[in-house]
Amino acid sequence: MEKTFLMVKPDGVQRNLIGEIVNRFEKKGFKLVGAKLMKVSEDLAKNHYAEHKERPFFGELVDFITSGPVFAMVWEGEKVISTAREMMGKTNPLEAAPGTVRGDFGITVGKNVIHGSDSPESSEREIGLFFNESEITTYDKQDSAWIY
Ligand code: RTP
Ligand code: MG
């Protein structure tokens, strides 16, 4: 089953949005298979955002993501990668539709509350960066006859 890496960024943790965000993905019907509150090291931040290393905002991005705890998660379900991206909304919260996480809770592009993998390749890479295999759980849900 497809998996994705989602992370409540430091602004979301500071603003007490962990529960709200987990709630949205739980209610949608996806399955939480890994989660932890953690500080991101500078090395991990640079590795995670390596695709942006030539961009002018790279330094700010690394400073921000290492500035306080994040809530890292692995979610499972059919088409969870693209569906989670839809539920997050556009990168710039001012362009994100109401009903999306960024549309409902964000204003600035640098502090946009949530991260989500954008492809199967980045999902695999990011889950590997943030989680050991032993931290990812496999289990059945009693409601799997209706959702997952
Ligand atoms: P993310 O990786 O955090 O899920 O966000 P994304 O795919 O929607 O956006 P991406 O292009 O990967 O950019 C990564 C993060 O960099 C910050 N950013 N700042 N100042 C700027 O113009 C700018 N552009 C991007 C955002 O915080 C974005 O989430
Ligand atoms: Mg991205």
PDB file of C-alpha atoms and ligand atoms in Angstrom:
ATOM      1  CA  MET A   1       0.000   0.000   0.000  1.00  0.00           C
ATOM      2  CA  GLU A   2       1.250   3.508  -0.834  1.00  0.00           C
ATOM      3  CA  LYS A   3       2.874   5.532   1.934  1.00  0.00           C
ATOM      4  CA  THR A   4       3.733   9.204   2.297  1.00  0.00           C
ATOM      5  CA  PHE A   5       5.806  11.334   4.642  1.00  0.00           C
ATOM      6  CA  LEU A   6       3.978  14.283   6.227  1.00  0.00           C
ATOM      7  CA  MET A   7       5.395  16.707   8.761  1.00  0.00           C
ATOM      8  CA  VAL A   8       3.798  19.418  10.875  1.00  0.00           C
ATOM      9  CA  LYS A   9       6.416  22.173  10.588  1.00  0.00           C
ATOM     10  CA  PRO A  10       7.656  24.176  13.611  1.00  0.00           C
ATOM     11  CA  ASP A  11       4.994  26.879  13.114  1.00  0.00           C
ATOM     12  CA  GLY A  12       2.231  24.245  13.180  1.00  0.00           C
ATOM     13  CA  VAL A  13       3.607  22.703  16.378  1.00  0.00           C
ATOM     14  CA  GLN A  14       3.914  26.125  18.063  1.00  0.00           C
ATOM     15  CA  ARG A  15       0.350  26.976  17.043  1.00  0.00           C
ATOM     16  CA  ASN A  16      -1.062  23.730  18.511  1.00  0.00           C
ATOM     17  CA  LEU A  17      -2.155  22.394  15.117  1.00  0.00           C
ATOM     18  CA  ILE A  18      -0.817  18.814  15.466  1.00  0.00           C
ATOM     19  CA  GLY A  19      -4.168  17.404  16.569  1.00  0.00           C
ATOM     20  CA  GLU A  20      -6.146  19.321  13.936  1.00  0.00           C
ATOM     21  CA  ILE A  21      -3.866  18.065  11.168  1.00  0.00           C
ATOM     22  CA  VAL A  22      -3.777  14.437  12.353  1.00  0.00           C
ATOM     23  CA  ASN A  23      -7.561  14.586  12.666  1.00  0.00           C
ATOM     24  CA  ARG A  24      -8.004  15.581   9.020  1.00  0.00           C
ATOM     25  CA  PHE A  25      -5.982  12.666   7.660  1.00  0.00           C
ATOM     26  CA  GLU A  26      -7.534  10.192  10.121  1.00  0.00           C
ATOM     27  CA  LYS A  27     -11.056  11.274   9.209  1.00  0.00           C
ATOM     28  CA  LYS A  28     -10.273  11.115   5.513  1.00  0.00           C
ATOM     29  CA  GLY A  29      -9.618   7.413   6.061  1.00  0.00           C
ATOM     30  CA  PHE A  30      -5.844   7.156   5.795  1.00  0.00           C
ATOM     31  CA  LYS A  31      -3.898   5.062   8.279  1.00  0.00           C
ATOM     32  CA  LEU A  32      -1.194   6.476  10.553  1.00  0.00           C
ATOM     33  CA  VAL A  33       1.694   3.981  10.602  1.00  0.00           C
ATOM     34  CA  GLY A  34       4.471   6.102  12.170  1.00  0.00           C
ATOM     35  CA  ALA A  35       4.748   9.352  14.121  1.00  0.00           C
ATOM     36  CA  LYS A  36       7.138  11.247  16.384  1.00  0.00           C
ATOM     37  CA  LEU A  37       7.838  14.693  17.773  1.00  0.00           C
ATOM     38  CA  MET A  38      11.479  15.556  17.045  1.00  0.00           C
ATOM     39  CA  LYS A  39      14.018  18.308  16.461  1.00  0.00           C
ATOM     40  CA  VAL A  40      15.444  18.317  12.920  1.00  0.00           C
ATOM     41  CA  SER A  41      19.249  18.584  12.832  1.00  0.00           C
ATOM     42  CA  GLU A  42      20.963  20.888  10.354  1.00  0.00           C
ATOM     43  CA  ASP A  43      22.299  17.853   8.448  1.00  0.00           C
ATOM     44  CA  LEU A  44      18.870  16.268   8.180  1.00  0.00           C
ATOM     45  CA  ALA A  45      17.305  19.586   7.107  1.00  0.00           C
ATOM     46  CA  LYS A  46      19.888  20.113   4.349  1.00  0.00           C
ATOM     47  CA  ASN A  47      19.471  16.552   3.154  1.00  0.00           C
ATOM     48  CA  HIS A  48      15.666  16.693   3.244  1.00  0.00           C
ATOM     49  CA  TYR A  49      15.562  19.950   1.266  1.00  0.00           C
ATOM     50  CA  ALA A  50      18.581  19.127  -0.981  1.00  0.00           C
ATOM     51  CA  GLU A  51      16.524  19.801  -4.141  1.00  0.00           C
ATOM     52  CA  HIS A  52      16.313  23.474  -3.090  1.00  0.00           C
ATOM     53  CA  LYS A  53      19.982  23.998  -2.175  1.00  0.00           C
ATOM     54  CA  GLU A  54      20.642  26.532  -4.970  1.00  0.00           C
ATOM     55  CA  ARG A  55      17.494  28.542  -4.219  1.00  0.00           C
ATOM     56  CA  PRO A  56      17.839  31.944  -2.507  1.00  0.00           C
ATOM     57  CA  PHE A  57      15.560  30.867   0.362  1.00  0.00           C
ATOM     58  CA  PHE A  58      17.521  27.679   1.195  1.00  0.00           C
ATOM     59  CA  GLY A  59      19.233  29.171   4.275  1.00  0.00           C
ATOM     60  CA  GLU A  60      15.942  30.467   5.681  1.00  0.00           C
ATOM     61  CA  LEU A  61      14.276  27.132   4.973  1.00  0.00           C
ATOM     62  CA  VAL A  62      16.939  25.208   6.918  1.00  0.00           C
ATOM     63  CA  ASP A  63      16.898  27.765   9.774  1.00  0.00           C
ATOM     64  CA  PHE A  64      13.120  27.550  10.015  1.00  0.00           C
ATOM     65  CA  ILE A  65      12.759  23.763   9.932  1.00  0.00           C
ATOM     66  CA  THR A  66      15.475  23.391  12.609  1.00  0.00           C
ATOM     67  CA  SER A  67      14.028  26.184  14.788  1.00  0.00           C
ATOM     68  CA  GLY A  68      11.796  23.988  16.956  1.00  0.00           C
ATOM     69  CA  PRO A  69      10.165  20.582  17.139  1.00  0.00           C
ATOM     70  CA  VAL A  70       8.322  19.121  14.168  1.00  0.00           C
ATOM     71  CA  PHE A  71       5.783  16.291  14.157  1.00  0.00           C
ATOM     72  CA  ALA A  72       6.924  13.713  11.603  1.00  0.00           C
ATOM     73  CA  MET A  73       4.424  11.155  10.313  1.00  0.00           C
ATOM     74  CA  VAL A  74       4.054   8.278   7.881  1.00  0.00           C
ATOM     75  CA  TRP A  75       0.562   7.757   6.459  1.00  0.00           C
ATOM     76  CA  GLU A  76      -0.687   4.859   4.368  1.00  0.00           C
ATOM     77  CA  GLY A  77      -3.523   4.439   1.874  1.00  0.00           C
ATOM     78  CA  GLU A  78      -4.514   4.314  -1.763  1.00  0.00           C
ATOM     79  CA  LYS A  79      -3.176   7.409  -3.616  1.00  0.00           C
ATOM     80  CA  VAL A  80      -2.164   8.917  -0.261  1.00  0.00           C
ATOM     81  CA  ILE A  81       0.752  10.893  -1.793  1.00  0.00           C
ATOM     82  CA  SER A  82      -1.281  12.978  -4.238  1.00  0.00           C
ATOM     83  CA  THR A  83      -4.374  13.137  -2.024  1.00  0.00           C
ATOM     84  CA  ALA A  84      -2.370  14.448   0.939  1.00  0.00           C
ATOM     85  CA  ARG A  85      -0.847  17.116  -1.337  1.00  0.00           C
ATOM     86  CA  GLU A  86      -4.395  18.164  -2.324  1.00  0.00           C
ATOM     87  CA  MET A  87      -5.428  18.273   1.329  1.00  0.00           C
ATOM     88  CA  MET A  88      -2.360  20.431   2.160  1.00  0.00           C
ATOM     89  CA  GLY A  89      -3.090  23.029  -0.543  1.00  0.00           C
ATOM     90  CA  LYS A  90      -0.720  25.123  -2.634  1.00  0.00           C
ATOM     91  CA  THR A  91       2.767  25.993  -1.334  1.00  0.00           C
ATOM     92  CA  ASN A  92       1.814  29.671  -0.897  1.00  0.00           C
ATOM     93  CA  PRO A  93      -0.991  29.690   1.689  1.00  0.00           C
ATOM     94  CA  LEU A  94      -2.483  32.825   0.119  1.00  0.00           C
ATOM     95  CA  GLU A  95      -3.112  30.767  -3.025  1.00  0.00           C
ATOM     96  CA  ALA A  96      -4.249  27.637  -1.174  1.00  0.00           C
ATOM     97  CA  ALA A  97      -7.972  26.902  -1.299  1.00  0.00           C
ATOM     98  CA  PRO A  98     -10.144  27.141   1.809  1.00  0.00           C
ATOM     99  CA  GLY A  99     -10.584  23.658   3.250  1.00  0.00           C
ATOM    100  CA  THR A 100      -6.924  22.809   2.751  1.00  0.00           C
ATOM    101  CA  VAL A 101      -4.468  22.878   5.670  1.00  0.00           C
ATOM    102  CA  ARG A 102      -2.462  25.774   4.251  1.00  0.00           C
ATOM    103  CA  GLY A 103      -5.584  27.584   3.024  1.00  0.00           C
ATOM    104  CA  ASP A 104      -7.162  27.395   6.468  1.00  0.00           C
ATOM    105  CA  PHE A 105      -4.122  28.011   8.688  1.00  0.00           C
ATOM    106  CA  GLY A 106      -1.332  29.756   6.757  1.00  0.00           C
ATOM    107  CA  ILE A 107      -0.443  33.171   5.370  1.00  0.00           C
ATOM    108  CA  THR A 108       3.296  33.168   4.544  1.00  0.00           C
ATOM    109  CA  VAL A 109       5.058  30.846   2.093  1.00  0.00           C
ATOM    110  CA  GLY A 110       8.003  30.289   4.430  1.00  0.00           C
ATOM    111  CA  LYS A 111       5.749  29.267   7.321  1.00  0.00           C
ATOM    112  CA  ASN A 112       3.208  27.078   5.612  1.00  0.00           C
ATOM    113  CA  VAL A 113       2.405  24.662   8.465  1.00  0.00           C
ATOM    114  CA  ILE A 114       2.876  21.299   6.750  1.00  0.00           C
ATOM    115  CA  HIS A 115       5.228  19.358   4.501  1.00  0.00           C
ATOM    116  CA  GLY A 116       4.223  16.425   2.301  1.00  0.00           C
ATOM    117  CA  SER A 117       6.149  14.226  -0.125  1.00  0.00           C
ATOM    118  CA  ASP A 118       5.472  15.160  -3.749  1.00  0.00           C
ATOM    119  CA  SER A 119       6.128  11.786  -5.489  1.00  0.00           C
ATOM    120  CA  PRO A 120       6.684   8.078  -4.756  1.00  0.00           C
ATOM    121  CA  GLU A 121      10.444   8.677  -5.054  1.00  0.00           C
ATOM    122  CA  SER A 122      10.468  11.549  -2.555  1.00  0.00           C
ATOM    123  CA  SER A 123       8.156   9.632  -0.219  1.00  0.00           C
ATOM    124  CA  GLU A 124      10.538   6.682  -0.085  1.00  0.00           C
ATOM    125  CA  ARG A 125      13.539   8.972   0.339  1.00  0.00           C
ATOM    126  CA  GLU A 126      11.953  11.115   3.063  1.00  0.00           C
ATOM    127  CA  ILE A 127      10.537   8.186   5.065  1.00  0.00           C
ATOM    128  CA  GLY A 128      14.048   6.689   4.998  1.00  0.00           C
ATOM    129  CA  LEU A 129      15.580   9.964   6.194  1.00  0.00           C
ATOM    130  CA  PHE A 130      13.206  10.464   9.126  1.00  0.00           C
ATOM    131  CA  PHE A 131      12.258   6.939  10.260  1.00  0.00           C
ATOM    132  CA  ASN A 132      13.926   3.627  11.057  1.00  0.00           C
ATOM    133  CA  GLU A 133      12.082   0.572   9.781  1.00  0.00           C
ATOM    134  CA  SER A 134      11.308  -0.423  13.377  1.00  0.00           C
ATOM    135  CA  GLU A 135       9.384   2.836  13.885  1.00  0.00           C
ATOM    136  CA  ILE A 136       6.867   1.997  11.146  1.00  0.00           C
ATOM    137  CA  THR A 137       3.993  -0.216  12.253  1.00  0.00           C
ATOM    138  CA  THR A 138       1.854  -2.563  10.195  1.00  0.00           C
ATOM    139  CA  TYR A 139      -1.620  -3.246  11.524  1.00  0.00           C
ATOM    140  CA  ASP A 140      -5.197  -3.850  10.467  1.00  0.00           C
ATOM    141  CA  LYS A 141      -8.018  -1.533  11.350  1.00  0.00           C
ATOM    142  CA  GLN A 142     -11.424  -2.783  12.405  1.00  0.00           C
ATOM    143  CA  ASP A 143     -13.046  -0.279  10.052  1.00  0.00           C
ATOM    144  CA  SER A 144     -11.118  -1.574   7.043  1.00  0.00           C
ATOM    145  CA  ALA A 145     -14.309  -2.990   5.522  1.00  0.00           C
ATOM    146  CA  TRP A 146     -15.446   0.612   4.949  1.00  0.00           C
ATOM    147  CA  ILE A 147     -12.237   2.567   4.468  1.00  0.00           C
ATOM    148  CA  TYR A 148      -8.619   1.330   4.850  1.00  0.00           C
TER     149      TYR A 148
HETATM  150  P1  RTP B   1       7.063  21.181   1.090  1.00  0.00           P
HETATM  151  O1  RTP B   1       8.229  20.584   0.333  1.00  0.00           O
HETATM  152  O2  RTP B   1       7.481  21.892   2.371  1.00  0.00           O
HETATM  153  O3  RTP B   1       5.967  20.189   1.303  1.00  0.00           O
HETATM  154  O4  RTP B   1       6.403  22.324   0.207  1.00  0.00           O
HETATM  155  P2  RTP B   1       6.075  22.276  -1.347  1.00  0.00           P
HETATM  156  O5  RTP B   1       6.448  20.947  -1.925  1.00  0.00           O
HETATM  157  O6  RTP B   1       4.680  22.747  -1.506  1.00  0.00           O
HETATM  158  O7  RTP B   1       7.037  23.407  -1.886  1.00  0.00           O
HETATM  159  P3  RTP B   1       8.557  23.307  -2.376  1.00  0.00           P
HETATM  160  O8  RTP B   1       8.647  23.912  -3.729  1.00  0.00           O
HETATM  161  O9  RTP B   1       9.100  21.922  -2.189  1.00  0.00           O
HETATM  162  O10 RTP B   1       9.294  24.284  -1.368  1.00  0.00           O
HETATM  163  C1  RTP B   1       9.717  23.838  -0.101  1.00  0.00           C
HETATM  164  C2  RTP B   1       9.418  24.893   0.934  1.00  0.00           C
HETATM  165  O11 RTP B   1      10.257  26.005   0.689  1.00  0.00           O
HETATM  166  C3  RTP B   1       9.585  27.180   1.114  1.00  0.00           C
HETATM  167  N1  RTP B   1       9.569  28.134   0.012  1.00  0.00           N
HETATM  168  N2  RTP B   1       9.857  29.388   0.181  1.00  0.00           N
HETATM  169  N3  RTP B   1      10.394  32.135  -0.259  1.00  0.00           N
HETATM  170  C4  RTP B   1       9.954  31.375  -1.262  1.00  0.00           C
HETATM  171  O12 RTP B   1       9.737  31.829  -2.352  1.00  0.00           O
HETATM  172  C5  RTP B   1       9.737  29.961  -1.018  1.00  0.00           C
HETATM  173  N4  RTP B   1       9.369  29.068  -1.911  1.00  0.00           N
HETATM  174  C6  RTP B   1       9.269  27.887  -1.253  1.00  0.00           C
HETATM  175  C7  RTP B   1       8.179  26.807   1.497  1.00  0.00           C
HETATM  176  O13 RTP B   1       8.082  26.766   2.901  1.00  0.00           O
HETATM  177  C8  RTP B   1       8.000  25.428   0.900  1.00  0.00           C
HETATM  178  O14 RTP B   1       7.093  24.664   1.657  1.00  0.00           O
HETATM  179 MG    MG B   2       8.355  20.054  -1.661  1.00  0.00          MG
END
